């Protein structure tokens, strides 16, 4: 290791000497640059996945078939939409993007524990995205839904290699996330600045830590299940084939054992982001720091023992369904602790309604809306009516497409000055928020009613009785598309002509370490770790 | 230990978690089967070596159902549609299978009972399904199954209302013999098993 004088000299040298373009962007070992590329990957996938959903909503706008006559293609669209949004939009943005950018900064570390492995994760994610996109052009594509249930996903009903490409895509993305999880856990455990105990870490860092453990434990189960499906399809095994002594329900158990923690992987970083934003714009530390941190841990732990609430209709024993109903409802408790803690944070604070705070308010309100329909669905008896209807679609889009996306937008507005050195236009940011808010609510709220009235999901056409709600929902999709377009216009204008961002544009409420470095953050930061002993928790 | 060695050691510990979860995922295959056999969940019948003997005067009905996968050119049906027996009493029933094709074919059967909650109370002592069955072209074979219904079915509150259990088999061609390209889509009514 270089001595202090050399390190000081190296600081200057590194600050204004970047690697060449190819080295810098394709062989990066810099957490900020890798985070930036993840964010661009996410935006690209969001346009593709969003485009698919707008096409679906265009078809569903009116009863009858207007645009999509090939129903396998319709199924391919909705499958790809799901995979893209979950694996290539939300996860890369929140974990790969904001996680990579701000976890090292917030704990005062110079970079991640394994910078090269960080880059491997990035390019494995790209490869996974590539495989998914290729799968749409192989044979008839993957028309199984993101849940990939056999026998539909087996070689009888999907004989081409498309599903195999899909399996490969998930293996690659899964490997990327597992390696990334290891990277985050080791960084957070081993590389915090001296004096920054675990109980002084910002809540965003806690959220990434819990998320990383979920990734570590859940993704390997998906990997195992995918491998079994791959060998069933290609190498003569019968894991999920009754003819050979197997059971398709085993796939469902394995998939949802991964799939339920996966949705907490989606939302936990959002919880962390919201804590940072609410605290900053209330000029108050988050209420009940320990409660917030351990509520996230509790959600993570309990999230592993509730998977069969996705399987209430397969023929489970009544006592089994009773257990999963109760266990699922239990998760509402730590989640409620968080909601009330955010409200308590705002209470008595000096609220500044900047765009990130608008998104945080929107998150808290709309996550509760989505969460309560989740409690409804948790009831196994009622779920027999709701299962595979648009009520389920409305529920998960509220918590994922609305709440999680709001957290991502909020994070972008909150941190773009730090990342790029340019600040967005506050007036236009607010307009974009309201346009997007109206759009997504018009889009998804009517879907509750369609589902309660019995409209099934994953269908390209429906009986006339559902026409009204579908029309409104499609109008909402159009407004959402406009809101998304507006976001990209704001993004381009910020890069092209945004005002110079201050080191801390948000004032005294922004207490975490990233606001102690210049905007844009230098290529290398905290090469000498700051001494955090004696400081209050940087929440 | 310097910082980077500590990091590598932490990473290796975490890799073992990953390996462990992959292992558990593959272990789920036999574990799932054993779990269903032990608990009877999913209508999985139990297996015992002998019946306890008649334990009550209540009449109990057992019905028999037979299915074949479309790739198996056998006629497979129960010899008797239904038997009436007492709880705990051992009974022998027969299925009949005929190979309608011109080649010897080996079949394997899957099975369960409905109602699903009765699984752990329906106990087989001997069954043709415990071994593979090979039928020569045109051959007809009687396939026996001996079983009893555990009297405890009447003691559990959940299953006290059960008066009829249906035992269902589905025969498949043994996978080595089946030509996958000849498999047609199963009928819309589906199969039990």
mmCIF file of N, CA and C in Angstrom, chain B residues 35-151:
data_model
loop_
_atom_site.group_PDB
_atom_site.id
_atom_site.type_symbol
_atom_site.label_atom_id
_atom_site.label_comp_id
_atom_site.label_asym_id
_atom_site.label_seq_id
_atom_site.Cartn_x
_atom_site.Cartn_y
_atom_site.Cartn_z
ATOM 1 N N UNK B 35 -41.836 -35.636 1.539
ATOM 2 C CA UNK B 35 -42.785 -34.824 2.298
ATOM 3 C C UNK B 35 -44.211 -35.225 1.958
ATOM 4 N N UNK B 36 -44.502 -35.384 0.663
ATOM 5 C CA UNK B 36 -45.856 -35.767 0.267
ATOM 6 C C UNK B 36 -46.185 -37.176 0.733
ATOM 7 N N UNK B 37 -45.192 -38.066 0.702
ATOM 8 C CA UNK B 37 -45.471 -39.434 1.145
ATOM 9 C C UNK B 37 -45.748 -39.491 2.634
ATOM 10 N N UNK B 38 -44.984 -38.711 3.403
ATOM 11 C CA UNK B 38 -45.142 -38.761 4.852
ATOM 12 C C UNK B 38 -46.430 -38.076 5.290
ATOM 13 N N UNK B 39 -46.760 -36.948 4.676
ATOM 14 C CA UNK B 39 -47.921 -36.192 5.127
ATOM 15 C C UNK B 39 -49.199 -36.567 4.399
ATOM 16 N N UNK B 40 -49.083 -37.244 3.265
ATOM 17 C CA UNK B 40 -50.284 -37.558 2.494
ATOM 18 C C UNK B 40 -50.831 -36.367 1.731
ATOM 19 N N UNK B 41 -50.148 -35.221 1.793
ATOM 20 C CA UNK B 41 -50.649 -34.034 1.112
ATOM 21 C C UNK B 41 -50.689 -34.262 -0.382
ATOM 22 N N UNK B 42 -51.638 -33.638 -1.051
ATOM 23 C CA UNK B 42 -51.797 -33.818 -2.482
ATOM 24 C C UNK B 42 -52.465 -35.127 -2.834
ATOM 25 N N UNK B 43 -53.056 -35.755 -1.855
ATOM 26 C CA UNK B 43 -53.727 -37.021 -2.139
ATOM 27 C C UNK B 43 -52.767 -38.179 -2.297
ATOM 28 N N UNK B 44 -51.580 -38.054 -1.698
ATOM 29 C CA UNK B 44 -50.592 -39.125 -1.817
ATOM 30 C C UNK B 44 -50.942 -40.259 -0.859
ATOM 31 N N UNK B 45 -51.212 -41.457 -1.376
ATOM 32 C CA UNK B 45 -51.570 -42.553 -0.464
ATOM 33 C C UNK B 45 -50.361 -43.023 0.337
ATOM 34 N N UNK B 46 -50.654 -43.625 1.480
ATOM 35 C CA UNK B 46 -49.580 -44.194 2.290
ATOM 36 C C UNK B 46 -49.307 -45.632 1.893
ATOM 37 N N UNK B 47 -48.237 -46.172 2.452
ATOM 38 C CA UNK B 47 -47.893 -47.581 2.189
ATOM 39 C C UNK B 47 -47.612 -48.249 3.523
ATOM 40 N N UNK B 48 -48.249 -49.384 3.758
ATOM 41 C CA UNK B 48 -47.969 -50.178 4.960
ATOM 42 C C UNK B 48 -47.900 -51.627 4.556
ATOM 43 N N UNK B 49 -47.420 -52.462 5.483
ATOM 44 C CA UNK B 49 -47.266 -53.884 5.132
ATOM 45 C C UNK B 49 -48.481 -54.713 5.484
ATOM 46 N N UNK B 50 -49.356 -54.217 6.393
ATOM 47 C CA UNK B 50 -50.550 -55.008 6.700
ATOM 48 C C UNK B 50 -51.639 -54.090 7.240
ATOM 49 N N UNK B 51 -52.875 -54.585 7.151
ATOM 50 C CA UNK B 51 -54.017 -53.792 7.602
ATOM 51 C C UNK B 51 -54.288 -54.061 9.074
ATOM 52 N N UNK B 52 -54.862 -53.103 9.781
ATOM 53 C CA UNK B 52 -55.163 -53.300 11.201
ATOM 54 C C UNK B 52 -56.357 -54.217 11.433
ATOM 55 N N UNK B 53 -57.151 -54.471 10.391
ATOM 56 C CA UNK B 53 -58.346 -55.289 10.597
ATOM 57 C C UNK B 53 -59.547 -54.399 10.808
ATOM 58 N N UNK B 54 -60.722 -54.971 10.609
ATOM 59 C CA UNK B 54 -61.961 -54.199 10.658
ATOM 60 C C UNK B 54 -62.057 -53.466 11.987
ATOM 61 N N UNK B 55 -62.310 -52.159 11.934
ATOM 62 C CA UNK B 55 -62.298 -51.351 13.152
ATOM 63 C C UNK B 55 -63.623 -50.674 13.425
ATOM 64 N N UNK B 56 -64.548 -50.698 12.453
ATOM 65 C CA UNK B 56 -65.855 -50.087 12.729
ATOM 66 C C UNK B 56 -66.872 -50.681 11.777
ATOM 67 N N UNK B 57 -68.138 -50.417 12.049
ATOM 68 C CA UNK B 57 -69.204 -50.948 11.203
ATOM 69 C C UNK B 57 -69.582 -49.986 10.088
ATOM 70 N N UNK B 58 -68.943 -48.803 10.053
ATOM 71 C CA UNK B 58 -69.331 -47.792 9.062
ATOM 72 C C UNK B 58 -68.961 -48.289 7.677
ATOM 73 N N UNK B 59 -69.905 -48.182 6.761
ATOM 74 C CA UNK B 59 -69.628 -48.532 5.370
ATOM 75 C C UNK B 59 -68.836 -47.434 4.685
ATOM 76 N N UNK B 60 -67.804 -47.824 4.009
ATOM 77 C CA UNK B 60 -66.952 -46.853 3.324
ATOM 78 C C UNK B 60 -66.879 -47.268 1.860
ATOM 79 N N UNK B 61 -66.839 -46.299 0.947
ATOM 80 C CA UNK B 61 -66.807 -46.610 -0.485
ATOM 81 C C UNK B 61 -65.471 -46.227 -1.079
ATOM 82 N N UNK B 62 -64.951 -47.096 -1.899
ATOM 83 C CA UNK B 62 -63.752 -46.758 -2.658
ATOM 84 C C UNK B 62 -64.072 -46.952 -4.131
ATOM 85 N N UNK B 63 -63.855 -45.896 -4.921
ATOM 86 C CA UNK B 63 -64.109 -45.959 -6.357
ATOM 87 C C UNK B 63 -62.769 -46.008 -7.081
ATOM 88 N N UNK B 64 -62.818 -46.504 -8.304
ATOM 89 C CA UNK B 64 -61.579 -46.706 -9.049
ATOM 90 C C UNK B 64 -61.645 -45.985 -10.377
ATOM 91 N N UNK B 65 -60.559 -45.264 -10.670
ATOM 92 C CA UNK B 65 -60.491 -44.466 -11.898
ATOM 93 C C UNK B 65 -59.221 -44.855 -12.633
ATOM 94 N N UNK B 66 -59.279 -44.856 -13.966
ATOM 95 C CA UNK B 66 -58.115 -45.250 -14.767
ATOM 96 C C UNK B 66 -57.956 -44.295 -15.937
ATOM 97 N N UNK B 67 -56.722 -43.882 -16.220
ATOM 98 C CA UNK B 67 -56.419 -43.006 -17.350
ATOM 99 C C UNK B 67 -55.164 -43.497 -18.051
ATOM 100 N N UNK B 68 -55.074 -43.205 -19.323
ATOM 101 C CA UNK B 68 -53.820 -43.460 -20.024
ATOM 102 C C UNK B 68 -53.379 -42.198 -20.735
ATOM 103 N N UNK B 69 -52.077 -41.992 -20.725
ATOM 104 C CA UNK B 69 -51.484 -40.932 -21.530
ATOM 105 C C UNK B 69 -51.700 -41.286 -23.008
ATOM 106 N N UNK B 70 -52.031 -40.297 -23.855
ATOM 107 C CA UNK B 70 -52.327 -40.611 -25.254
ATOM 108 C C UNK B 70 -51.207 -41.319 -26.003
ATOM 109 N N UNK B 71 -49.987 -41.205 -25.498
ATOM 110 C CA UNK B 71 -48.883 -41.888 -26.196
ATOM 111 C C UNK B 71 -48.820 -43.370 -25.868
ATOM 112 N N UNK B 72 -49.669 -43.843 -24.971
ATOM 113 C CA UNK B 72 -49.610 -45.254 -24.567
ATOM 114 C C UNK B 72 -50.784 -46.002 -25.201
ATOM 115 N N UNK B 73 -50.538 -46.894 -26.145
ATOM 116 C CA UNK B 73 -51.650 -47.581 -26.824
ATOM 117 C C UNK B 73 -52.157 -48.787 -26.024
ATOM 118 N N UNK B 74 -52.608 -48.530 -24.820
ATOM 119 C CA UNK B 74 -53.171 -49.566 -23.964
ATOM 120 C C UNK B 74 -54.627 -49.234 -23.692
ATOM 121 N N UNK B 75 -55.438 -50.307 -23.472
ATOM 122 C CA UNK B 75 -56.742 -50.097 -22.855
ATOM 123 C C UNK B 75 -56.553 -50.401 -21.377
ATOM 124 N N UNK B 76 -56.905 -49.471 -20.550
ATOM 125 C CA UNK B 76 -56.640 -49.623 -19.113
ATOM 126 C C UNK B 76 -57.910 -49.237 -18.387
ATOM 127 N N UNK B 77 -58.490 -50.187 -17.625
ATOM 128 C CA UNK B 77 -59.720 -49.860 -16.916
ATOM 129 C C UNK B 77 -59.795 -50.669 -15.623
ATOM 130 N N UNK B 78 -60.579 -50.172 -14.670
ATOM 131 C CA UNK B 78 -60.755 -50.954 -13.440
ATOM 132 C C UNK B 78 -61.718 -52.097 -13.695
ATOM 133 N N UNK B 79 -61.467 -53.222 -13.068
ATOM 134 C CA UNK B 79 -62.383 -54.359 -13.221
ATOM 135 C C UNK B 79 -63.684 -54.070 -12.478
ATOM 136 N N UNK B 80 -63.578 -53.439 -11.305
ATOM 137 C CA UNK B 80 -64.781 -53.048 -10.538
ATOM 138 C C UNK B 80 -64.768 -51.537 -10.389
ATOM 139 N N UNK B 81 -65.945 -50.899 -10.526
ATOM 140 C CA UNK B 81 -66.021 -49.439 -10.414
ATOM 141 C C UNK B 81 -65.911 -49.001 -8.977
ATOM 142 N N UNK B 82 -66.484 -49.819 -8.087
ATOM 143 C CA UNK B 82 -66.566 -49.373 -6.704
ATOM 144 C C UNK B 82 -66.614 -50.585 -5.799
ATOM 145 N N UNK B 83 -66.008 -50.444 -4.618
ATOM 146 C CA UNK B 83 -66.198 -51.477 -3.591
ATOM 147 C C UNK B 83 -66.695 -50.807 -2.326
ATOM 148 N N UNK B 84 -67.403 -51.578 -1.522
ATOM 149 C CA UNK B 84 -67.818 -51.098 -0.206
ATOM 150 C C UNK B 84 -67.094 -51.923 0.836
ATOM 151 N N UNK B 85 -66.488 -51.256 1.812
ATOM 152 C CA UNK B 85 -65.725 -51.991 2.820
ATOM 153 C C UNK B 85 -65.842 -51.280 4.149
ATOM 154 N N UNK B 86 -65.355 -51.948 5.211
ATOM 155 C CA UNK B 86 -65.324 -51.318 6.524
ATOM 156 C C UNK B 86 -63.957 -50.671 6.727
ATOM 157 N N UNK B 87 -63.925 -49.647 7.582
ATOM 158 C CA UNK B 87 -62.643 -49.002 7.901
ATOM 159 C C UNK B 87 -61.710 -50.031 8.536
ATOM 160 N N UNK B 88 -60.492 -50.017 8.086
ATOM 161 C CA UNK B 88 -59.481 -50.922 8.642
ATOM 162 C C UNK B 88 -59.419 -52.266 7.941
ATOM 163 N N UNK B 89 -60.442 -52.599 7.176
ATOM 164 C CA UNK B 89 -60.504 -53.917 6.534
ATOM 165 C C UNK B 89 -59.652 -53.923 5.269
ATOM 166 N N UNK B 90 -58.888 -54.985 5.069
ATOM 167 C CA UNK B 90 -58.059 -55.059 3.856
ATOM 168 C C UNK B 90 -58.899 -55.547 2.688
ATOM 169 N N UNK B 91 -58.667 -54.971 1.518
ATOM 170 C CA UNK B 91 -59.448 -55.356 0.334
ATOM 171 C C UNK B 91 -58.530 -55.437 -0.872
ATOM 172 N N UNK B 92 -58.886 -56.340 -1.765
ATOM 173 C CA UNK B 92 -58.123 -56.506 -3.006
ATOM 174 C C UNK B 92 -58.982 -56.045 -4.172
ATOM 175 N N UNK B 93 -58.420 -55.244 -5.050
ATOM 176 C CA UNK B 93 -59.153 -54.800 -6.243
ATOM 177 C C UNK B 93 -58.266 -54.994 -7.453
ATOM 178 N N UNK B 94 -58.887 -54.977 -8.648
ATOM 179 C CA UNK B 94 -58.127 -55.246 -9.868
ATOM 180 C C UNK B 94 -58.348 -54.182 -10.916
ATOM 181 N N UNK B 95 -57.286 -53.915 -11.669
ATOM 182 C CA UNK B 95 -57.374 -53.158 -12.905
ATOM 183 C C UNK B 95 -56.981 -54.096 -14.035
ATOM 184 N N UNK B 96 -57.468 -53.792 -15.229
ATOM 185 C CA UNK B 96 -57.120 -54.638 -16.365
ATOM 186 C C UNK B 96 -56.489 -53.771 -17.439
ATOM 187 N N UNK B 97 -55.380 -54.248 -17.992
ATOM 188 C CA UNK B 97 -54.694 -53.484 -19.045
ATOM 189 C C UNK B 97 -54.456 -54.387 -20.234
ATOM 190 N N UNK B 98 -54.689 -53.846 -21.433
ATOM 191 C CA UNK B 98 -54.452 -54.586 -22.684
ATOM 192 C C UNK B 98 -53.573 -53.754 -23.589
ATOM 193 N N UNK B 99 -52.532 -54.396 -24.120
ATOM 194 C CA UNK B 99 -51.649 -53.716 -25.070
ATOM 195 C C UNK B 99 -52.277 -53.826 -26.458
ATOM 196 N N UNK B 100 -52.759 -52.721 -26.979
ATOM 197 C CA UNK B 100 -53.450 -52.733 -28.253
ATOM 198 C C UNK B 100 -52.513 -52.628 -29.452
ATOM 199 N N UNK B 101 -51.239 -52.479 -29.200
ATOM 200 C CA UNK B 101 -50.315 -52.246 -30.320
ATOM 201 C C UNK B 101 -49.652 -53.557 -30.729
ATOM 202 N N UNK B 102 -48.699 -53.443 -31.665
ATOM 203 C CA UNK B 102 -48.009 -54.648 -32.145
ATOM 204 C C UNK B 102 -46.578 -54.708 -31.633
ATOM 205 N N UNK B 103 -46.280 -53.943 -30.563
ATOM 206 C CA UNK B 103 -44.922 -53.969 -30.006
ATOM 207 C C UNK B 103 -45.024 -54.158 -28.502
ATOM 208 N N UNK B 104 -44.052 -54.813 -27.892
ATOM 209 C CA UNK B 104 -44.075 -54.857 -26.415
ATOM 210 C C UNK B 104 -43.851 -53.446 -25.869
ATOM 211 N N UNK B 105 -44.599 -53.109 -24.882
ATOM 212 C CA UNK B 105 -44.502 -51.764 -24.299
ATOM 213 C C UNK B 105 -44.459 -51.888 -22.785
ATOM 214 N N UNK B 106 -43.592 -51.064 -22.180
ATOM 215 C CA UNK B 106 -43.517 -51.000 -20.708
ATOM 216 C C UNK B 106 -44.201 -49.721 -20.245
ATOM 217 N N UNK B 107 -45.061 -49.878 -19.257
ATOM 218 C CA UNK B 107 -45.754 -48.711 -18.727
ATOM 219 C C UNK B 107 -45.394 -48.457 -17.275
ATOM 220 N N UNK B 108 -45.455 -47.198 -16.879
ATOM 221 C CA UNK B 108 -45.350 -46.847 -15.457
ATOM 222 C C UNK B 108 -46.579 -46.031 -15.102
ATOM 223 N N UNK B 109 -46.987 -46.142 -13.848
ATOM 224 C CA UNK B 109 -48.219 -45.462 -13.443
ATOM 225 C C UNK B 109 -47.952 -44.458 -12.336
ATOM 226 N N UNK B 110 -48.652 -43.340 -12.411
ATOM 227 C CA UNK B 110 -48.726 -42.423 -11.278
ATOM 228 C C UNK B 110 -50.124 -42.537 -10.704
ATOM 229 N N UNK B 111 -50.286 -42.076 -9.471
ATOM 230 C CA UNK B 111 -51.556 -42.318 -8.807
ATOM 231 C C UNK B 111 -51.770 -41.295 -7.713
ATOM 232 N N UNK B 112 -53.016 -41.047 -7.413
ATOM 233 C CA UNK B 112 -53.329 -40.380 -6.154
ATOM 234 C C UNK B 112 -54.785 -40.651 -5.822
ATOM 235 N N UNK B 113 -55.247 -40.075 -4.720
ATOM 236 C CA UNK B 113 -56.635 -40.241 -4.312
ATOM 237 C C UNK B 113 -57.276 -38.878 -4.180
ATOM 238 N N UNK B 114 -58.601 -38.886 -4.356
ATOM 239 C CA UNK B 114 -59.381 -37.720 -3.960
ATOM 240 C C UNK B 114 -60.446 -38.204 -2.997
ATOM 241 N N UNK B 115 -60.952 -37.346 -2.080
ATOM 242 C CA UNK B 115 -60.466 -35.986 -1.827
ATOM 243 C C UNK B 115 -59.008 -35.994 -1.379
ATOM 244 N N UNK B 116 -58.288 -34.896 -1.729
ATOM 245 C CA UNK B 116 -56.856 -34.848 -1.453
ATOM 246 C C UNK B 116 -56.562 -35.035 0.026
ATOM 247 N N UNK B 117 -57.463 -34.556 0.882
ATOM 248 C CA UNK B 117 -57.198 -34.615 2.317
ATOM 249 C C UNK B 117 -57.252 -36.039 2.843
ATOM 250 N N UNK B 118 -57.791 -36.957 2.026
ATOM 251 C CA UNK B 118 -57.859 -38.354 2.473
ATOM 252 C C UNK B 118 -56.570 -39.111 2.216
ATOM 253 N N UNK B 119 -55.594 -38.447 1.593
ATOM 254 C CA UNK B 119 -54.380 -39.144 1.172
ATOM 255 C C UNK B 119 -53.738 -39.984 2.262
ATOM 256 N N UNK B 120 -53.528 -39.377 3.434
ATOM 257 C CA UNK B 120 -52.778 -40.120 4.448
ATOM 258 C C UNK B 120 -53.584 -41.252 5.071
ATOM 259 N N UNK B 121 -54.869 -41.316 4.793
ATOM 260 C CA UNK B 121 -55.692 -42.384 5.381
ATOM 261 C C UNK B 121 -55.941 -43.529 4.411
ATOM 262 N N UNK B 122 -55.531 -43.373 3.154
ATOM 263 C CA UNK B 122 -55.697 -44.454 2.186
ATOM 264 C C UNK B 122 -54.355 -45.143 2.058
ATOM 265 N N UNK B 123 -54.302 -46.396 2.494
ATOM 266 C CA UNK B 123 -53.007 -47.059 2.622
ATOM 267 C C UNK B 123 -52.949 -48.271 1.695
ATOM 268 N N UNK B 124 -51.912 -48.336 0.899
ATOM 269 C CA UNK B 124 -51.743 -49.481 0.005
ATOM 270 C C UNK B 124 -50.797 -50.491 0.640
ATOM 271 N N UNK B 125 -51.170 -51.752 0.551
ATOM 272 C CA UNK B 125 -50.297 -52.816 1.057
ATOM 273 C C UNK B 125 -49.483 -53.397 -0.084
ATOM 274 N N UNK B 126 -50.139 -53.617 -1.234
ATOM 275 C CA UNK B 126 -49.403 -54.085 -2.395
ATOM 276 C C UNK B 126 -50.057 -53.474 -3.612
ATOM 277 N N UNK B 127 -49.253 -53.165 -4.614
ATOM 278 C CA UNK B 127 -49.806 -52.485 -5.774
ATOM 279 C C UNK B 127 -48.989 -52.824 -6.993
ATOM 280 N N UNK B 128 -49.696 -52.975 -8.091
ATOM 281 C CA UNK B 128 -48.996 -53.229 -9.358
ATOM 282 C C UNK B 128 -48.102 -52.059 -9.713
ATOM 283 N N UNK B 129 -48.455 -50.887 -9.185
ATOM 284 C CA UNK B 129 -47.705 -49.687 -9.545
ATOM 285 C C UNK B 129 -46.332 -49.644 -8.895
ATOM 286 N N UNK B 130 -46.050 -50.570 -7.978
ATOM 287 C CA UNK B 130 -44.733 -50.566 -7.359
ATOM 288 C C UNK B 130 -43.663 -51.058 -8.326
ATOM 289 N N UNK B 131 -44.096 -51.748 -9.390
ATOM 290 C CA UNK B 131 -43.128 -52.246 -10.385
ATOM 291 C C UNK B 131 -43.589 -51.842 -11.772
ATOM 292 N N UNK B 132 -42.638 -51.814 -12.699
ATOM 293 C CA UNK B 132 -42.992 -51.555 -14.094
ATOM 294 C C UNK B 132 -43.787 -52.725 -14.651
ATOM 295 N N UNK B 133 -44.647 -52.409 -15.581
ATOM 296 C CA UNK B 133 -45.448 -53.463 -16.222
ATOM 297 C C UNK B 133 -45.098 -53.514 -17.704
ATOM 298 N N UNK B 134 -44.663 -54.669 -18.178
ATOM 299 C CA UNK B 134 -44.392 -54.823 -19.609
ATOM 300 C C UNK B 134 -45.441 -55.742 -20.221
ATOM 301 N N UNK B 135 -46.130 -55.228 -21.215
ATOM 302 C CA UNK B 135 -47.160 -56.027 -21.896
ATOM 303 C C UNK B 135 -46.702 -56.361 -23.303
ATOM 304 N N UNK B 136 -46.856 -57.627 -23.668
ATOM 305 C CA UNK B 136 -46.560 -58.039 -25.039
ATOM 306 C C UNK B 136 -47.695 -57.572 -25.937
ATOM 307 N N UNK B 137 -47.462 -57.550 -27.265
ATOM 308 C CA UNK B 137 -48.541 -57.126 -28.161
ATOM 309 C C UNK B 137 -49.780 -57.980 -27.958
ATOM 310 N N UNK B 138 -50.919 -57.286 -27.730
ATOM 311 C CA UNK B 138 -52.181 -57.991 -27.583
ATOM 312 C C UNK B 138 -52.412 -58.601 -26.215
ATOM 313 N N UNK B 139 -51.424 -58.551 -25.333
ATOM 314 C CA UNK B 139 -51.562 -59.208 -24.030
ATOM 315 C C UNK B 139 -52.495 -58.429 -23.123
ATOM 316 N N UNK B 140 -53.304 -59.139 -22.343
ATOM 317 C CA UNK B 140 -54.139 -58.526 -21.306
ATOM 318 C C UNK B 140 -53.671 -59.024 -19.960
ATOM 319 N N UNK B 141 -53.569 -58.131 -19.014
ATOM 320 C CA UNK B 141 -53.071 -58.497 -17.691
ATOM 321 C C UNK B 141 -54.011 -57.945 -16.636
ATOM 322 N N UNK B 142 -54.249 -58.742 -15.586
ATOM 323 C CA UNK B 142 -54.972 -58.240 -14.417
ATOM 324 C C UNK B 142 -53.978 -57.671 -13.425
ATOM 325 N N UNK B 143 -54.222 -56.459 -12.980
ATOM 326 C CA UNK B 143 -53.270 -55.804 -12.075
ATOM 327 C C UNK B 143 -53.923 -55.619 -10.727
ATOM 328 N N UNK B 144 -53.378 -56.232 -9.677
ATOM 329 C CA UNK B 144 -54.001 -56.146 -8.361
ATOM 330 C C UNK B 144 -53.489 -54.963 -7.548
ATOM 331 N N UNK B 145 -54.364 -54.476 -6.677
ATOM 332 C CA UNK B 145 -53.930 -53.514 -5.659
ATOM 333 C C UNK B 145 -54.664 -53.860 -4.372
ATOM 334 N N UNK B 146 -53.922 -54.049 -3.291
ATOM 335 C CA UNK B 146 -54.560 -54.316 -1.992
ATOM 336 C C UNK B 146 -54.344 -53.126 -1.085
ATOM 337 N N UNK B 147 -55.377 -52.796 -0.336
ATOM 338 C CA UNK B 147 -55.375 -51.534 0.405
ATOM 339 C C UNK B 147 -56.328 -51.632 1.585
ATOM 340 N N UNK B 148 -56.252 -50.608 2.451
ATOM 341 C CA UNK B 148 -57.287 -50.415 3.465
ATOM 342 C C UNK B 148 -57.427 -48.920 3.717
ATOM 343 N N UNK B 149 -58.536 -48.571 4.388
ATOM 344 C CA UNK B 149 -58.732 -47.174 4.775
ATOM 345 C C UNK B 149 -58.512 -47.086 6.283
ATOM 346 N N UNK B 150 -57.583 -46.233 6.664
ATOM 347 C CA UNK B 150 -57.211 -46.103 8.075
ATOM 348 C C UNK B 150 -58.400 -45.583 8.899
ATOM 349 N N UNK B 151 -58.781 -46.306 9.972
ATOM 350 C CA UNK B 151 -59.920 -45.849 10.788
ATOM 351 C C UNK B 151 -59.729 -44.451 11.353
#
